[in-house]
Structures are given as structure tokens and as C-alpha cells.
Amino acid sequence: MFGSFINYNQEGSEITLQDTYGKLILTCVTDSILNIFSPDYTDDHRSKAIEDDKRVACDVTVTEHEDHLEITTSSMSARVYSRDQIELYDVTGQLLCADYQGERRPLQYLSERDIALAESEGHEVRQRPARLPVQSAKLLDPGDQFYGLGDKTGVLNKRSYEYENWNSDLPDPQEDNFVSLYKSIPFFIVLKGDTKNASCYGIFFDNTFHSYFDFGKESQEYYYFGSENGNLNYYFFTGKSMADIVSQYTWLTGKMQLPQLWTLGYHQSRWGYDTEEKFRDIAKKLREHSIPCDSIHFDIDYMDQFKVFTWNTSFFQDEMKLLSDLRDQGFKPVTIIDPGVKVESGYHIYKEGLEEDYFVKTPEGEVYVNTVWPGDSVFPDFGKPAVRNWWANKQKYLIDLGVAGVWNDMNEPASFNGPLPDDIVFTDENRTTNHAEMHNVYGHNMARATYEGWRKHSNTRPFVITRACYAGSQKYTIAWTGDNHSIWTHLRMAVPQLCNLGLSGMSYAGTDVGGFGSDVTPELMARWVQLGCFSPFFRSHCAKFSANQEPWVMPPAVLDIFRKYVELRYQLLPYIYDAARECAITGQPMMAPLVLYWQKDANVRELNDEFMLGQNLLIAPVVEQGQTKRMVYLPAGTWYNYWTGEKYEYETGDGAGGAGDGGAGGAGRYIIVDAPLDTCPIFVRGGTILPKYPLQQYVDEIAPADLKLRLEIYPDKNNNAEYTHYRDNGTDFAYEQGEYNLYTFKTNNHGSGSHNQIGSELIIDKLHEGYIDYAEIIIEKVL
Ligand code: MIG
């Protein structure tokens, strides 16, 4: 027989191989996605990330060779020699990925005796598991670069670093050496070194147990991923570009939903707003200082003794009136909800949960109690459909009060005593399991329950924010990156962290602007607002024990900078909303590293301090203290300095072009630009038309029918520009019934440098008409 296998059986696109160890099932989910599944732990996938059966019928040819089996589709082929020797080839027959055949050689720093000694002296020595029960090691090429993996700290390119997936709420300031944070998204993209072809592939390791990823730290010869338990179950994605891989991954695990428009506005938050007066005062000051804002967030203090789904009525005279007054001023209130339920006899949530058996238990069968904000608390077993349904219905309490969205915190789950023990009994849908398996999907399931509740009980698109999540959570929730500090390191980290989240499907995300812990300086605040206003989720937030950091607390010059960038955010809302829609349809991140669009350009593969917002704005924020000029890399093509209008035109090499085709090979330029404190360098891609709204203090301050759209035209080198723009009511699901407009704006070859005339020749096409028109579409600026 072929290779190490005894036999195989093909059923359509599913090939089951049998060896002495057991079964190995290879499925061509589509002609470019191959699933490799070894049912070591459960017979079926039981995926939390993938809903429904995603298999798309495709032609799969299986050929037997003496030492391997070859599986071929129209877009890829795999050679299977043994369960540990699989090779994946792209459509041109180029080898993309092959299993490493040798033994792993874990990093060793000390002898065992030294480790014992170090530990007895109280030093922590990080021991890496030499061989994981579930593991796959792949050959590493010198040029391989790694992207994705969710919210990990450090730099954009994860090559030579190691990480773990174990959702963690760690108190210390997060540094590059942290191996895990709050989220577990076991998806990464490998970009090959050769810049001519710039081939790439993706791997999604769908395993929820504590997992390990080493992208060439242990060895330059191989990389590996593995887990402490569960199935060996991973997906190979092949495709022509990184953008294509991201599309396929988000197709498999689900696209984010189109958000409500106001959620893209500015959000004001702080832990410590704890009385009705404080909220009224914040609302008043935001309007007084003309800082546009759409939402004020209610952190844990609004609750009665931190009991979820209650309100502290001693500090709030009339919460319903407060919420409706805030809404009258254009603020959409968002409340925090933690998973921990206070142990208190008579408290309805605790009582119902006990009666219905909704809380996780000890192996001995007692309801498990740990300490969080409410004191002794119990934890809903969100893996149980009945619990999700119960929690979903609880959302109605908030909806009826006038709350507009929910912020899920502490859902790693966190406790005041560290992670819950592994053996606490949890449910995975219809089977009993333990915390070790459900930990990394606890936040995912909680967000799902919350989303489903809002879907059911409100008529708006659910707005859920989460701290912990897993692959596929983007279907239900947006995210923030948790407790950063007001330090420059964390401003710097924000760019690669948000970019990698975007590549991992979780694009609608943001950092606590200004920093959560520690006290912000005016300069840091100014720079953070400049980054925050171009992040998908834009919220200022800080810890109870940090100095106030509202805009008006800042010196006047910084208050003005604050306003300038929040105003710019509001003007750019139609553009940002278009980017959100693109993400909802194709999965392309709203905020992306340049490598996503120019993967052949070696200069952008490790670019940690520039990013794209949508496909037409290149943002080069200042992330260093004291810096007032900075180097900017502009990829090949035509670019305009947004502030000065200065034009940069660099030859596009062969294969150059728009987003998605891999871009040109390194023909861009480094420039030095001025970036005084009030300037965040921004570059507009030539060939685009930038849509803007007039300034508003909140979304829909100007009635939709009275809104005028302003266009800025940035021609490409042939003097063309084009843009597709989407518009709907920004709140509900009417667009699914066709209530939206889709426009294309175009200016054509008006040649010979007479740029200023092209304005009059704007061509507007309506690809779809189902919503009210703008009062006017104005050409505001022509470059
Ligand atoms: O133990 O609710 O990350 O945003 O302000 C801290 C209080 C609990 C952690 C969140 C933070 C929030 C804070 N929470």
C-alpha cells in the first residue's frame, strides 16, 4: 500500500485514511481549503468557530503512488506520505508547507539541577513542553514571515516568537515577552520570503485547549503548533494573496456583521463614573467643548453591588430618565456586563440560575464559587444552549431601560484568584466536559448569548464588545484589547496588535485610548487620539485609579488636538462605514498592515508603525515621545499628503496594482515628514475619491435627508479616480431587504494637468437604489 497507510476511502471531497494509529480524515472544504482531522479526542469536529456545514462540493482527484497518496483540486494538491508527513502545494505545483520530520529540540537554558535551584530561590523558569499530546511541526524557510494569531503583544511579524492560547487577564503591563493575552485566535498566515511570487498560506488550528505556537524561536528549521488535549484539527488555506486567505478564513468562521453607524463614532468611558450627576456632567462637557461623541459607557459601578442586570438606585435617582436624557443629547449608553453572578439568596439571577442548573460545578457536583467584583460569585455555563438562551433573554432588561449596547468584561473567565481550576465541570452543547476545554471559548459563548439576545429583543444591529474571544467571535461581537497602560510602549504596541487582530478576523477592535492603567501625559494623549481616531473602535477609557483623562482635563492645546482628530473621525465616517461594510462582505480588515496589500514589497513586511484604514488611507502615527518628524514608507504608486496636498509618485513595477493582487515589489520610497504634536501624517492613495460628512456632534445630528456628502478627489497617474460608496439607515436590518444605496463615483482621464476641471465631470452611478438620497453631493476638493 502507499506510505504508512493500510487503506483509504474517498467519499466526495472527504478522504479517510487508516493507519495503525487510527483514522486521519482529509477534507477539501472548498477547492482551496484542506482540513486535516485526526479524531483523537472526539469523533466529530465540534467546532465553536465554524457554524453549519461549510463544505462546498468540489472535484477532488485522489491518486495512489507507491509512497504517498496525492489529493488534487483545481487550486491545490496535497501529498500524504504518513499522518506526520503531509505536503501542501499550490496550483502551480510550488511546495507551500511540509511537515518537519525530525525531533523537536526544545530550548534549554539550564540543566535540570539549575532549574530546581533557580526555582527554589523563587525565580520563575519557563518550561516548554517538549512534546505536546497534539502537535504538528512544519518546515521553516529562512524567509517565512508570520502574521495573525489575534491580540498577541509585540511586533507585526511573529517570526522567531512563541505564543500560547490561554485567555489571560494579567495585571502587569503587557510586554513583548507575554505569551498570551485575553483572546485566543489560532489562525495565522505564513508569507514566503521570495518577493517575486510572494506565495502564502494560512493555518487555522481549531482546538480550544491550552495551545502553543512557536514560529521559529526554538529552531530555525521548523515551527510548530500544538495543544495539551483535543483533536489534531487544522485547516490549510491556499490562495493568491494574503487578502484572499483572510477572505477564506472569515468565510469559514463567519464574517462580522455590518455595525450600526454610530458605533463607529467616538466613545467616552472611564471606570469610576458612578453617579447620575457624573454621567450628566460628562455629557454636558462633551457638548460644551464640542467633542463629537456618540456613546458614554457605564462601567461596573452602575450596578447594585456589582450584581449583573441590576441598577444601583442609591447613586442613580432615575436610571431610565438618565438614559433617555442622554439619548436625547445623541449619546447611546453602553453598559458593562460581567459573567460572575453574585451569590446572594433572593437575587433573581442567582436564584434562577441555581434552580435551572445553569452554573458550572466542581467535580464533586457543588456549584463552583470564586471571587470577582460582587464577592462570592458563580459562573454561567455558557456552553449550554439553555444558559445562552436564558442570558439572551436577560438582555431585555437592558434594552427596555434604553441601553444601546453591551460591553462584556472578565470573560476569560477571570477571577480574583487566577484562572479557574482545569477540572471544573463545564458543558459543551450536549456533552459534559471541563474548564480546560471551555476556557478559551467562554468569552466567545458569552458574546454569542449576548448577541442572540439583542438580535431577538431589539430591532437594531447588536452592539457587543468583548475582552475575551476565540476564532469566529467576529460574528457576534467587536473587541477591545483590555488593560493597557498609559505608556509609550503600549501606544507603539497598538498598531501591530490591532493589525494582527484584523488579519485574524477580529477587525472591529480598538485600544483604550489614552491608556487604562497609569497616568497619561498630555503628549501621549495627543498621540493616542491620533491613532485611536483611525482605529476601527474608538474609545477613551481609563482605570479607576488613574488620573482623569477626559479631553477637557488636558491643556488647551491638547484639547484642541483632541477635538481636531475626533472631528476628522466624524467627517470620515462614510469612508469608515464603507470599510466596515467591505469587512462584513469580504472579511478585509478595516485596519490593516501594509503587507496585506503589498505582500511582494519586502519593505512592508515588518512595518510596525504604519497601517491602512480601509484601502485608501495610509496612517503613519507618531508613537515615540518627543518625535516631531518621522520616516514614512510609501509603497509604489501615487500618494498625497492629506494635510499639505503634496503628491508623491513612484514607479509601479510589474505586477503592481490595487489591493488584493499582492502589489509591486519594493518600488516605494522612504520620506521624512513633519509631524508636530498636532499632526498625524496621513496619505491618501491616488485614484480614490474620499467621501466625507459635514461635521456633526453625533451621528444623525443632521437628519439623513438633509445630509450633504462632500467628495475629495485624488487622481492617479492617469488622472482617474473611482470610489464605491454605500449608504443605509445605519441602524437596523432593513438593508437586507434592499433599503440601501450603492454609488460609484468616477472621474476619467481629464488629461494634460488641468486637474481643476475634473470636478465638474464627476460621474455618479447608482448601482443600487433603496434608501433616501443625500441632499447634495458636493465636490469639495480636487488634487
Ligand atoms: O478588574 O470593570 O478591562 O476595562 O474598567 C477590573 C472594571 C475589571 C477590567 C476591564 C476594564 C474595566 C475594569 N475591569
Short mmCIF file of N, CA and C in Angstrom, two decimals, residues 476-569:
data_model
loop_
_atom_site.label_atom_id
_atom_site.label_comp_id
_atom_site.label_asym_id
_atom_site.label_seq_id
_atom_site.Cartn_x
_atom_site.Cartn_y
_atom_site.Cartn_z
N TYR A 476 -20.34 37.81 16.31
CA TYR A 476 -21.22 38.30 17.37
C TYR A 476 -20.79 39.61 18.00
N THR A 477 -19.51 39.90 17.91
CA THR A 477 -19.01 40.94 18.81
C THR A 477 -17.81 41.67 18.22
N ILE A 478 -17.61 42.89 18.72
CA ILE A 478 -16.37 43.59 18.44
C ILE A 478 -15.49 43.39 19.68
N ALA A 479 -14.31 43.98 19.70
CA ALA A 479 -13.42 43.72 20.83
C ALA A 479 -12.61 44.95 21.20
N TRP A 480 -12.17 44.98 22.46
CA TRP A 480 -11.13 45.93 22.79
C TRP A 480 -9.98 45.15 23.40
N THR A 481 -8.82 45.74 23.45
CA THR A 481 -7.62 44.96 23.75
C THR A 481 -7.31 44.86 25.24
N GLY A 482 -8.24 45.31 26.09
CA GLY A 482 -8.06 45.10 27.53
C GLY A 482 -7.20 46.16 28.19
N ASP A 483 -6.61 45.76 29.29
CA ASP A 483 -5.97 46.73 30.18
C ASP A 483 -4.54 47.07 29.78
N ASN A 484 -4.42 48.04 28.91
CA ASN A 484 -3.09 48.57 28.60
C ASN A 484 -2.74 49.64 29.65
N HIS A 485 -1.61 50.26 29.49
CA HIS A 485 -1.21 51.35 30.38
C HIS A 485 -0.93 52.60 29.57
N SER A 486 -0.94 53.73 30.25
CA SER A 486 -0.63 54.99 29.60
C SER A 486 0.88 55.12 29.46
N ILE A 487 1.45 54.28 28.64
CA ILE A 487 2.91 54.31 28.42
C ILE A 487 3.16 54.22 26.92
N TRP A 488 4.27 54.77 26.49
CA TRP A 488 4.56 54.82 25.05
C TRP A 488 4.67 53.42 24.44
N THR A 489 5.22 52.49 25.22
CA THR A 489 5.32 51.11 24.72
C THR A 489 3.96 50.61 24.25
N HIS A 490 2.92 50.97 25.01
CA HIS A 490 1.61 50.44 24.66
C HIS A 490 0.96 51.19 23.51
N LEU A 491 1.33 52.43 23.33
CA LEU A 491 0.86 53.13 22.13
C LEU A 491 1.50 52.46 20.91
N ARG A 492 2.80 52.18 21.04
CA ARG A 492 3.53 51.54 19.95
C ARG A 492 2.94 50.16 19.63
N MET A 493 2.59 49.45 20.68
CA MET A 493 2.08 48.09 20.50
C MET A 493 0.71 48.08 19.80
N ALA A 494 -0.02 49.18 19.95
CA ALA A 494 -1.40 49.20 19.44
C ALA A 494 -1.46 48.91 17.94
N VAL A 495 -0.48 49.39 17.17
CA VAL A 495 -0.56 49.21 15.72
C VAL A 495 -0.43 47.73 15.33
N PRO A 496 0.67 47.06 15.68
CA PRO A 496 0.74 45.64 15.30
C PRO A 496 -0.37 44.80 15.93
N GLN A 497 -0.76 45.15 17.13
CA GLN A 497 -1.79 44.34 17.80
C GLN A 497 -3.13 44.43 17.07
N LEU A 498 -3.54 45.65 16.73
CA LEU A 498 -4.82 45.80 16.02
C LEU A 498 -4.72 45.26 14.59
N CYS A 499 -3.55 45.41 13.98
CA CYS A 499 -3.38 44.87 12.62
C CYS A 499 -3.48 43.35 12.62
N ASN A 500 -2.85 42.71 13.59
CA ASN A 500 -2.92 41.25 13.64
C ASN A 500 -4.32 40.77 14.02
N LEU A 501 -5.00 41.52 14.86
CA LEU A 501 -6.40 41.16 15.15
C LEU A 501 -7.21 41.22 13.86
N GLY A 502 -6.96 42.25 13.06
CA GLY A 502 -7.68 42.40 11.79
C GLY A 502 -7.42 41.24 10.85
N LEU A 503 -6.17 40.81 10.78
CA LEU A 503 -5.84 39.66 9.92
C LEU A 503 -6.45 38.38 10.47
N SER A 504 -6.82 38.39 11.74
CA SER A 504 -7.38 37.20 12.39
C SER A 504 -8.91 37.26 12.44
N GLY A 505 -9.50 38.11 11.65
CA GLY A 505 -10.97 38.17 11.57
C GLY A 505 -11.60 39.16 12.53
N MET A 506 -10.89 39.51 13.60
CA MET A 506 -11.45 40.37 14.64
C MET A 506 -11.06 41.82 14.36
N SER A 507 -11.57 42.33 13.26
CA SER A 507 -11.10 43.61 12.79
C SER A 507 -11.66 44.80 13.57
N TYR A 508 -12.93 44.69 13.94
CA TYR A 508 -13.56 45.83 14.62
C TYR A 508 -13.08 45.81 16.07
N ALA A 509 -11.96 46.48 16.32
CA ALA A 509 -11.33 46.44 17.63
C ALA A 509 -10.62 47.76 17.88
N GLY A 510 -10.33 48.01 19.13
CA GLY A 510 -9.60 49.22 19.48
C GLY A 510 -8.91 49.06 20.82
N THR A 511 -8.02 50.01 21.10
CA THR A 511 -7.33 50.01 22.40
C THR A 511 -8.02 51.03 23.30
N ASP A 512 -7.76 50.98 24.58
CA ASP A 512 -8.21 52.05 25.47
C ASP A 512 -7.38 53.27 25.11
N VAL A 513 -8.01 54.24 24.49
CA VAL A 513 -7.28 55.43 24.04
C VAL A 513 -6.85 56.24 25.26
N GLY A 514 -5.57 56.57 25.31
CA GLY A 514 -5.01 57.26 26.46
C GLY A 514 -4.38 56.29 27.44
N GLY A 515 -4.77 55.03 27.33
CA GLY A 515 -4.22 54.01 28.23
C GLY A 515 -5.09 53.81 29.44
N PHE A 516 -5.21 52.58 29.89
CA PHE A 516 -6.08 52.23 31.02
C PHE A 516 -5.36 52.49 32.34
N GLY A 517 -4.33 51.72 32.63
CA GLY A 517 -3.59 51.92 33.87
C GLY A 517 -2.61 53.07 33.73
N SER A 518 -2.05 53.52 34.84
CA SER A 518 -1.06 54.62 34.88
C SER A 518 -1.69 55.94 34.43
N ASP A 519 -0.95 57.00 34.58
CA ASP A 519 -1.49 58.34 34.27
C ASP A 519 -0.93 58.83 32.95
N VAL A 520 -1.81 59.32 32.12
CA VAL A 520 -1.39 59.74 30.79
C VAL A 520 -0.77 61.14 30.84
N THR A 521 0.19 61.39 29.97
CA THR A 521 0.71 62.76 29.83
C THR A 521 -0.05 63.41 28.68
N PRO A 522 -0.07 64.75 28.64
CA PRO A 522 -0.77 65.41 27.53
C PRO A 522 -0.23 64.98 26.17
N GLU A 523 1.08 64.87 26.07
CA GLU A 523 1.66 64.49 24.78
C GLU A 523 1.21 63.09 24.35
N LEU A 524 1.24 62.17 25.30
CA LEU A 524 0.84 60.80 24.98
C LEU A 524 -0.64 60.76 24.58
N MET A 525 -1.45 61.57 25.29
CA MET A 525 -2.88 61.62 24.96
C MET A 525 -3.08 62.11 23.53
N ALA A 526 -2.36 63.16 23.17
CA ALA A 526 -2.49 63.73 21.83
C ALA A 526 -2.16 62.68 20.78
N ARG A 527 -1.08 61.95 20.99
CA ARG A 527 -0.66 60.94 20.01
C ARG A 527 -1.62 59.76 19.99
N TRP A 528 -2.17 59.45 21.17
CA TRP A 528 -3.06 58.29 21.22
C TRP A 528 -4.39 58.57 20.52
N VAL A 529 -4.86 59.80 20.67
CA VAL A 529 -6.10 60.16 19.97
C VAL A 529 -5.87 60.09 18.45
N GLN A 530 -4.67 60.46 18.03
CA GLN A 530 -4.36 60.43 16.60
C GLN A 530 -4.34 58.99 16.07
N LEU A 531 -3.96 58.05 16.91
CA LEU A 531 -4.01 56.66 16.49
C LEU A 531 -5.43 56.10 16.66
N GLY A 532 -6.02 56.47 17.79
CA GLY A 532 -7.36 55.95 18.12
C GLY A 532 -8.41 56.34 17.11
N CYS A 533 -8.30 57.56 16.58
CA CYS A 533 -9.35 58.01 15.66
C CYS A 533 -9.27 57.28 14.33
N PHE A 534 -8.19 56.55 14.09
CA PHE A 534 -8.11 55.72 12.87
C PHE A 534 -8.19 54.23 13.20
N SER A 535 -8.47 53.92 14.45
CA SER A 535 -8.69 52.51 14.82
C SER A 535 -10.16 52.20 14.56
N PRO A 536 -10.48 50.97 14.25
CA PRO A 536 -11.90 50.66 14.00
C PRO A 536 -12.81 51.05 15.17
N PHE A 537 -12.42 50.69 16.40
CA PHE A 537 -13.22 51.06 17.57
C PHE A 537 -12.47 52.15 18.31
N PHE A 538 -13.15 53.26 18.56
CA PHE A 538 -12.51 54.48 19.06
C PHE A 538 -13.11 54.86 20.41
N ARG A 539 -12.48 54.42 21.47
CA ARG A 539 -13.00 54.71 22.81
C ARG A 539 -11.87 55.11 23.74
N SER A 540 -12.08 56.21 24.46
CA SER A 540 -11.17 56.58 25.52
C SER A 540 -11.66 55.91 26.80
N HIS A 541 -10.74 55.28 27.50
CA HIS A 541 -11.14 54.59 28.73
C HIS A 541 -9.95 54.59 29.68
N CYS A 542 -10.22 54.66 30.98
CA CYS A 542 -9.11 54.52 31.93
C CYS A 542 -9.56 53.90 33.23
N ALA A 543 -8.59 53.50 34.00
CA ALA A 543 -8.85 52.76 35.24
C ALA A 543 -9.31 53.70 36.35
N LYS A 544 -9.96 53.12 37.31
CA LYS A 544 -10.46 53.89 38.45
C LYS A 544 -9.32 54.60 39.17
N PHE A 545 -8.15 53.97 39.18
CA PHE A 545 -7.06 54.54 39.95
C PHE A 545 -6.07 55.31 39.08
N SER A 546 -6.51 55.70 37.89
CA SER A 546 -5.67 56.54 37.03
C SER A 546 -6.23 57.96 37.02
N ALA A 547 -5.36 58.90 36.74
CA ALA A 547 -5.79 60.30 36.68
C ALA A 547 -6.83 60.48 35.57
N ASN A 548 -7.72 61.42 35.77
CA ASN A 548 -8.73 61.73 34.74
C ASN A 548 -8.05 61.99 33.41
N GLN A 549 -8.69 61.55 32.34
CA GLN A 549 -8.10 61.83 31.03
C GLN A 549 -9.14 62.25 30.00
N GLU A 550 -10.23 62.84 30.47
CA GLU A 550 -11.20 63.38 29.52
C GLU A 550 -10.53 64.53 28.75
N PRO A 551 -11.04 64.80 27.55
CA PRO A 551 -10.40 65.81 26.69
C PRO A 551 -10.16 67.15 27.40
N TRP A 552 -11.13 67.60 28.21
CA TRP A 552 -11.04 68.94 28.82
C TRP A 552 -10.12 68.97 30.02
N VAL A 553 -9.64 67.81 30.45
CA VAL A 553 -8.67 67.78 31.53
C VAL A 553 -7.28 68.14 30.97
N MET A 554 -7.17 68.02 29.67
CA MET A 554 -5.88 68.27 29.01
C MET A 554 -5.64 69.77 28.88
N PRO A 555 -4.37 70.18 28.75
CA PRO A 555 -4.07 71.59 28.49
C PRO A 555 -4.78 72.02 27.19
N PRO A 556 -5.08 73.32 27.07
CA PRO A 556 -5.87 73.78 25.92
C PRO A 556 -5.35 73.30 24.57
N ALA A 557 -4.04 73.28 24.38
CA ALA A 557 -3.51 72.89 23.07
C ALA A 557 -3.86 71.43 22.76
N VAL A 558 -3.82 70.60 23.79
CA VAL A 558 -4.12 69.18 23.57
C VAL A 558 -5.63 68.96 23.44
N LEU A 559 -6.40 69.77 24.16
CA LEU A 559 -7.85 69.71 23.96
C LEU A 559 -8.18 70.01 22.49
N ASP A 560 -7.51 71.00 21.93
CA ASP A 560 -7.75 71.34 20.52
C ASP A 560 -7.35 70.20 19.59
N ILE A 561 -6.23 69.55 19.92
CA ILE A 561 -5.79 68.41 19.10
C ILE A 561 -6.81 67.28 19.21
N PHE A 562 -7.25 67.05 20.42
CA PHE A 562 -8.26 66.02 20.67
C PHE A 562 -9.46 66.28 19.75
N ARG A 563 -9.95 67.52 19.81
CA ARG A 563 -11.14 67.87 19.02
C ARG A 563 -10.87 67.71 17.53
N LYS A 564 -9.71 68.18 17.11
CA LYS A 564 -9.37 68.12 15.68
C LYS A 564 -9.48 66.69 15.14
N TYR A 565 -9.00 65.72 15.90
CA TYR A 565 -8.99 64.34 15.40
C TYR A 565 -10.34 63.64 15.57
N VAL A 566 -11.04 63.99 16.64
CA VAL A 566 -12.39 63.41 16.74
C VAL A 566 -13.25 63.98 15.62
N GLU A 567 -13.07 65.24 15.33
CA GLU A 567 -13.82 65.86 14.21
C GLU A 567 -13.48 65.18 12.89
N LEU A 568 -12.19 64.91 12.69
CA LEU A 568 -11.79 64.24 11.46
C LEU A 568 -12.45 62.86 11.37
N ARG A 569 -12.47 62.16 12.49
CA ARG A 569 -13.14 60.85 12.54
C ARG A 569 -14.59 60.98 12.07
#
